[in-house]
Amino acid sequence: MKQRIWNVITEDSPTIRFAAEEFARIMKKMDPASTVVIYDNNNLPSGDILYIGKAAFSEIEDPIIDDGIRIDIKSCSGKIVGVNDRSVLIAVYRFFREAGCVFVRPGRAGEFTPETDSSQICVTLSETPAYRHRGLCLEGSNCYENVVDMIDWAPKLGFNEFFTQLFRPAWTFRRWYEHYSNPEFTPTPVSLDTIDSFVQDFDREIALRGLQHQRIGHGWGSKILGMISGAWHEQNRDDEVIPGREKLIATIDGKKCLFKGSGIDTNLCYSDPEVQQLLVDEVVTYAKENPTVQYVHFWFADTLNNQCECSHCATARPSDHYVKILNMIDDRLTREGLETKIVFLIYLDLLWEPEKEVLNNQDRFVLLYAPIRRSYSVPLASDSGKKEPPFKRNGFVPTPGAGDTLPYLHSWQKLFHGDSFIFDYHYMWDYINDPGCYKSVQIMAQDVEDFRSLGLNGMMSCQNMRVFMPNGLGMNIMGQALWSGKNGFNANSDSYFYACYGKDGEKVKPFLATLSELYDPTVLRGETPVRNPKNAANYAKIPLLIDSFLPTIKENLNTSDEVWKRSWECLLFYTELCRKTARVLLLAATGKNEEMDPAWADARSFACKNEMRFQKEFDVFEFILVWESKILNRIKEQEEAFIE
């Protein structure tokens, strides 16, 4: 039998060294009898070696931002190489996935690593990802460790980008540390200095893994007014505005004041040369001071119907003023010798393309398409929602059931031919509309396959970090689909369910599929009415389905495998939560609305009391937010219409 010794030669790079250390760590988990020794090029061992490092790929367009990997391993020797440092790390994780490992959830306790004789592992492959942009955007309610775990997990699934929003993402940490929506815990306020130190740590974790770093988005306008906003709709006072800059605020109904009292929600008078120059200065200064941020997002305010109505602004669409400022930013960055990419946003008022202005240096910019009003009941490419009405300044009336924003993307694509990707929200809110977490994953997988046909070079997933309840199937499918460019649901779900649950994983898949069918996500999305006999019959079946599956769950709780054990513990909790939410929907479907509030209170309390047990997997803040501000509100609106 061949001795299981891995002599690893690597390079003097923090990311590549980390990749080699990760190889050694995971290999020891897979094969405890193996020996892994890491050398550098100045201390070469005798005998077989494994080289982990960079290599040139002739087919790679841009070896700094594009990825490519090659693996050729047999009998504890060979090579794991990538076109850049990040690619090397991705290649190491790709090797282990090919060898049977599955990164079920973030954290080392989420790594399924089958024991094997490592001398028998043989992997040969050469791959370049289908999409350039495979990113995760910070959202949700999080502690520091949740974000670090997600950054660590990202390259294991082939993600290559991480986007930290705003100048100071205070909202995400306040929600957790101050325990918004959860009365079971005592709030522990977190200071702004602490949040800033969190972000500095994230920068280091992102850099260690060689991930492309993206920053900011909303908040430029409030910054030049004198406010570093830490949350959407954050309340400010007009006297916080830097003296003399009140005149820069958009004129609406003849007034200049913070929009609904929020600096980050306030647009500016974008035709004003002073506004333009201040914004340009701010972006260029940020790019100079943050050279490790490869992509800077420059967006307007995140609200509707607050564009400036002055006589100068009214002569052009918001997108015309936007493009003019973007061109000014490019001119300055070029003069400063900075290669920073600027990401511009197609969203809300900016869905409508410019009529006069064009982007001069298209290589500088990346188009970001954000179809926030799409339907997730059908794939984006076939979204049949209602088209938004023609552009009217500050006359945007959201259309119920809207979703067909693709015509606006196509109009922009006629003017812009550069790099682009989508900013989508599968795991921001919509996954909660599908308690079975099955149908929604199928839609997401098809979306990813369709990006290429839509002229999009990948996705930035705007999402919560704690999206692993009842499991991480969707995130695994997302990462693999963004890498392969193919709808990998059928090919990858079976292996995931085994890695997640063990031998009875094959039973979990149809259970969750049935749960998804009975809940009917179109009802929770408000696209179909809740009150009807069919829904009532389906919601009545959910407790029976859970009861029939409970013996399987309980039989597996004593497994010795830590990954499987945790998965079954999550499923036991989650099925009880589903029992309670199904009760809420059954009451709605049968018109017993007066009983819904106490039923929901029971479900809410159960989630809150168990949050600490499942903190890493389940974002209770977002669960409550979606149910209370979206699902239950829609049911109430339908009931009012029903009564009328």
XYZ file of N, CA, C and O in Angstrom, residues 367-458:
368
model
N -22.404 47.425 -15.215
C -23.849 47.624 -15.075
C -24.404 46.644 -14.052
O -24.130 45.447 -14.118
N -25.182 47.161 -13.116
C -25.805 46.332 -12.091
C -27.328 46.445 -12.219
O -27.906 47.515 -12.014
N -27.957 45.341 -12.545
C -29.406 45.289 -12.779
C -30.087 44.727 -11.542
O -29.795 43.604 -11.121
N -30.996 45.505 -10.932
C -31.639 45.107 -9.677
C -33.159 45.030 -9.859
O -33.864 46.017 -9.642
N -33.671 43.848 -10.226
C -35.115 43.699 -10.471
C -35.890 43.427 -9.179
O -36.484 42.358 -8.991
N -35.895 44.386 -8.266
C -36.422 44.140 -6.931
C -37.919 43.837 -6.934
O -38.440 43.217 -6.012
N -38.624 44.234 -8.008
C -40.069 44.003 -8.043
C -40.453 42.816 -8.925
O -41.602 42.680 -9.339
N -39.527 41.946 -9.174
C -39.800 40.759 -9.974
C -40.642 39.765 -9.184
O -40.764 39.853 -7.959
N -41.180 38.778 -9.887
C -41.841 37.655 -9.236
C -40.857 36.500 -9.144
O -40.105 36.241 -10.090
N -40.859 35.796 -8.008
C -40.021 34.613 -7.843
C -40.822 33.325 -8.032
O -40.327 32.249 -7.721
N -42.018 33.463 -8.580
C -42.826 32.271 -8.857
C -42.482 31.659 -10.201
O -42.861 30.518 -10.487
N -41.791 32.430 -11.029
C -41.331 31.944 -12.328
C -39.895 32.421 -12.511
O -39.479 33.408 -11.901
N -39.106 31.751 -13.346
C -37.752 32.235 -13.616
C -37.768 33.648 -14.181
O -38.712 34.045 -14.885
N -36.748 34.405 -13.884
C -36.676 35.796 -14.321
C -36.847 35.930 -15.826
O -37.537 36.837 -16.303
N -36.240 35.037 -16.594
C -36.281 35.146 -18.054
C -37.692 35.004 -18.606
O -37.967 35.460 -19.723
N -38.583 34.386 -17.844
C -39.967 34.232 -18.314
C -40.948 34.974 -17.431
O -42.139 34.680 -17.425
N -40.443 35.934 -16.657
C -41.299 36.683 -15.742
C -42.415 37.373 -16.524
O -42.169 38.153 -17.438
N -43.627 37.082 -16.146
C -44.783 37.630 -16.865
C -45.527 38.656 -16.034
O -46.721 38.871 -16.199
N -44.807 39.289 -15.097
C -45.446 40.322 -14.299
C -45.821 41.526 -15.147
O -45.462 41.633 -16.321
N -46.551 42.434 -14.550
C -46.989 43.621 -15.282
C -45.834 44.600 -15.458
O -45.083 44.868 -14.529
N -45.728 45.158 -16.640
C -44.673 46.120 -16.926
C -44.968 47.439 -16.215
O -46.111 47.870 -16.131
N -43.921 48.055 -15.689
C -44.106 49.347 -15.046
C -44.520 50.386 -16.097
O -44.209 50.264 -17.276
N -45.230 51.440 -15.659
C -45.687 52.466 -16.611
C -44.535 53.311 -17.132
O -43.415 53.244 -16.602
N -44.762 54.137 -18.144
C -43.713 55.015 -18.666
C -43.191 55.954 -17.586
O -43.868 56.231 -16.594
N -41.969 56.462 -17.802
C -41.346 57.325 -16.806
C -42.141 58.613 -16.610
O -42.569 59.263 -17.561
N -42.333 58.967 -15.358
C -42.935 60.229 -14.968
C -42.243 60.682 -13.702
O -42.224 59.958 -12.711
N -41.654 61.852 -13.735
C -40.888 62.323 -12.582
C -41.758 62.353 -11.322
O -42.807 62.990 -11.276
N -41.287 61.639 -10.325
C -41.965 61.549 -9.033
C -43.426 61.120 -9.158
O -44.260 61.453 -8.315
N -43.682 60.343 -10.216
C -45.029 59.815 -10.396
C -45.030 58.306 -10.485
O -45.906 57.693 -11.088
N -44.026 57.699 -9.865
C -43.876 56.244 -9.910
C -44.874 55.616 -8.935
O -44.772 55.788 -7.722
N -45.862 54.922 -9.472
C -46.854 54.237 -8.652
C -46.601 52.736 -8.789
O -46.824 52.159 -9.858
N -46.105 52.084 -7.734
C -45.829 50.648 -7.823
C -47.072 49.870 -8.250
O -48.159 50.059 -7.709
N -46.884 49.042 -9.253
C -47.995 48.264 -9.801
C -48.077 46.914 -9.104
O -47.093 46.184 -9.064
N -49.242 46.574 -8.541
C -49.380 45.253 -7.907
C -49.041 44.139 -8.895
O -49.481 44.150 -10.044
N -48.240 43.218 -8.447
C -47.878 42.095 -9.306
C -46.850 42.434 -10.353
O -46.611 41.665 -11.276
N -46.219 43.622 -10.236
C -45.226 44.004 -11.236
C -44.027 43.080 -11.169
O -43.751 42.454 -10.164
N -43.301 43.013 -12.233
C -42.127 42.176 -12.236
C -41.379 42.223 -13.546
O -40.219 41.858 -13.609
N -42.005 42.668 -14.598
C -41.403 42.590 -15.920
C -40.486 43.780 -16.165
O -40.821 44.710 -16.878
N -39.309 43.743 -15.541
C -38.342 44.832 -15.714
C -37.317 44.535 -16.805
O -36.459 45.370 -17.084
N -37.399 43.372 -17.418
C -36.414 43.021 -18.450
C -36.382 44.009 -19.619
O -35.299 44.279 -20.155
N -37.524 44.572 -20.053
C -37.441 45.546 -21.144
C -36.532 46.725 -20.820
O -35.871 47.268 -21.718
N -36.472 47.124 -19.556
C -35.606 48.233 -19.174
C -34.138 47.818 -19.260
O -33.284 48.594 -19.702
N -33.839 46.597 -18.847
C -32.483 46.084 -18.990
C -32.073 46.080 -20.457
O -30.966 46.527 -20.804
N -32.945 45.603 -21.297
C -32.621 45.528 -22.723
C -32.380 46.926 -23.297
O -31.503 47.108 -24.163
N -33.141 47.917 -22.836
C -32.944 49.288 -23.325
C -31.579 49.822 -22.915
O -30.880 50.465 -23.708
N -31.169 49.546 -21.670
C -29.840 49.967 -21.233
C -28.745 49.232 -22.010
O -27.705 49.818 -22.343
N -28.980 47.959 -22.289
C -27.962 47.169 -22.986
C -27.723 47.651 -24.414
O -26.666 47.380 -24.984
N -28.676 48.368 -24.980
C -28.464 48.955 -26.305
C -27.471 50.115 -26.246
O -26.831 50.453 -27.242
N -27.347 50.709 -25.040
C -26.464 51.856 -24.867
C -25.141 51.489 -24.216
O -24.143 52.187 -24.398
N -25.161 50.405 -23.438
C -23.965 50.011 -22.699
C -23.612 48.574 -23.040
O -24.433 47.668 -22.901
N -22.367 48.357 -23.455
C -21.937 47.040 -23.916
C -20.811 46.456 -23.060
O -20.144 45.510 -23.478
N -20.626 47.028 -21.882
C -19.557 46.558 -21.015
C -19.985 45.428 -20.096
O -20.990 44.748 -20.318
N -19.209 45.247 -19.036
C -19.444 44.182 -18.069
C -20.752 44.444 -17.314
O -21.161 45.599 -17.127
N -21.397 43.370 -16.854
C -22.660 43.545 -16.137
C -22.963 42.319 -15.293
O -22.467 41.226 -15.556
N -23.769 42.526 -14.268
C -24.287 41.408 -13.492
C -25.580 41.834 -12.813
O -25.969 43.006 -12.839
N -26.255 40.865 -12.213
C -27.555 41.113 -11.593
C -27.393 41.211 -10.083
O -26.530 40.570 -9.484
N -28.212 42.037 -9.482
C -28.304 42.173 -8.031
C -29.672 41.623 -7.663
O -30.688 42.297 -7.812
N -29.715 40.365 -7.210
C -31.017 39.734 -6.991
C -31.169 39.306 -5.540
O -30.198 39.217 -4.791
N -32.425 38.976 -5.172
C -32.814 38.921 -3.766
C -33.439 37.579 -3.361
O -34.305 37.553 -2.492
N -33.016 36.495 -3.951
C -33.599 35.190 -3.615
C -33.548 34.906 -2.115
O -34.490 34.343 -1.550
N -32.429 35.286 -1.483
C -32.246 34.981 -0.069
C -32.283 36.231 0.813
O -31.776 36.225 1.926
N -32.931 37.272 0.299
C -33.188 38.455 1.116
C -34.517 38.297 1.863
O -34.594 38.366 3.076
N -35.586 38.061 1.094
C -36.913 37.880 1.684
C -37.637 36.655 1.127
O -38.344 35.960 1.851
N -37.461 36.386 -0.149
C -38.376 35.443 -0.798
C -38.247 34.018 -0.291
O -39.230 33.270 -0.306
N -37.069 33.608 0.145
C -36.929 32.229 0.630
C -37.873 31.939 1.785
O -38.277 30.792 2.002
N -38.254 32.984 2.532
C -39.175 32.803 3.657
C -40.594 32.541 3.156
O -41.416 31.961 3.866
N -40.881 32.945 1.921
C -42.183 32.653 1.325
C -42.322 31.199 0.891
O -43.405 30.791 0.460
N -41.248 30.452 0.976
C -41.266 29.035 0.593
C -40.731 28.208 1.765
O -39.557 27.850 1.794
N -41.587 27.907 2.753
C -41.099 27.186 3.936
C -40.461 25.832 3.624
O -39.626 25.360 4.402
N -40.826 25.213 2.515
C -40.168 23.971 2.134
C -38.787 24.196 1.552
O -38.001 23.247 1.417
N -38.493 25.460 1.184
C -37.182 25.818 0.610
C -36.812 24.861 -0.516
O -35.672 24.376 -0.603
N -37.754 24.616 -1.380
C -37.539 23.654 -2.460
C -37.897 24.274 -3.817
O -37.039 24.384 -4.691
N -39.153 24.707 -3.963
C -39.545 25.331 -5.228
C -38.707 26.567 -5.517
O -38.297 26.808 -6.664
N -38.471 27.371 -4.485
C -37.705 28.604 -4.674
C -36.279 28.306 -5.129
O -35.688 29.078 -5.893
N -35.709 27.198 -4.674
C -34.360 26.816 -5.102
C -34.366 26.424 -6.575
O -33.442 26.754 -7.328
N -35.407 25.740 -7.003
C -35.517 25.366 -8.417
C -35.581 26.609 -9.305
O -34.949 26.656 -10.365
N -36.347 27.614 -8.866
C -36.439 28.862 -9.628
C -35.077 29.540 -9.682
O -34.626 29.995 -10.742
N -34.409 29.631 -8.532
C -33.104 30.277 -8.486
C -32.108 29.579 -9.397
O -31.343 30.229 -10.133
N -32.101 28.251 -9.394
C -31.160 27.506 -10.233
C -31.391 27.799 -11.708
O -30.440 27.938 -12.490
N -32.655 27.909 -12.102
C -32.961 28.229 -13.503
C -32.574 29.665 -13.827
O -32.075 29.953 -14.924
N -32.792 30.568 -12.872
C -32.368 31.959 -13.074
C -30.885 32.025 -13.428
O -30.484 32.721 -14.363
N -30.076 31.312 -12.656
C -28.626 31.374 -12.860
C -28.264 30.856 -14.245
O -27.426 31.449 -14.944
N -28.884 29.777 -14.663
C -28.595 29.257 -16.004
C -28.959 30.264 -17.086
O -28.293 30.338 -18.129
N -29.987 31.067 -16.828
C -30.489 31.999 -17.848
C -29.705 33.305 -17.932
O -29.921 34.089 -18.873
N -28.820 33.575 -16.989
C -28.139 34.868 -16.989
C -27.409 35.134 -18.302
O -27.435 36.241 -18.833
N -26.739 34.106 -18.811
C -25.961 34.315 -20.028
C -26.862 34.753 -21.179
O -26.514 35.674 -21.938
N -28.020 34.137 -21.311
C -28.931 34.505 -22.405
C -29.492 35.905 -22.221
O -29.945 36.532 -23.185
N -29.475 36.415 -20.980
C -29.951 37.775 -20.713
C -28.824 38.801 -20.828
O -29.042 39.990 -20.584
N -27.638 38.350 -21.190
C -26.514 39.267 -21.338
C -25.905 39.698 -20.026
O -25.287 40.764 -19.937
N -26.044 38.861 -18.977
C -25.529 39.185 -17.647
C -24.394 38.239 -17.286
O -24.500 37.033 -17.502
N -23.340 38.802 -16.702
C -22.138 38.025 -16.432
C -22.049 37.626 -14.959
O -20.999 37.716 -14.336
N -23.182 37.168 -14.400
C -23.169 36.668 -13.043
C -24.141 37.371 -12.135
O -25.036 38.094 -12.582
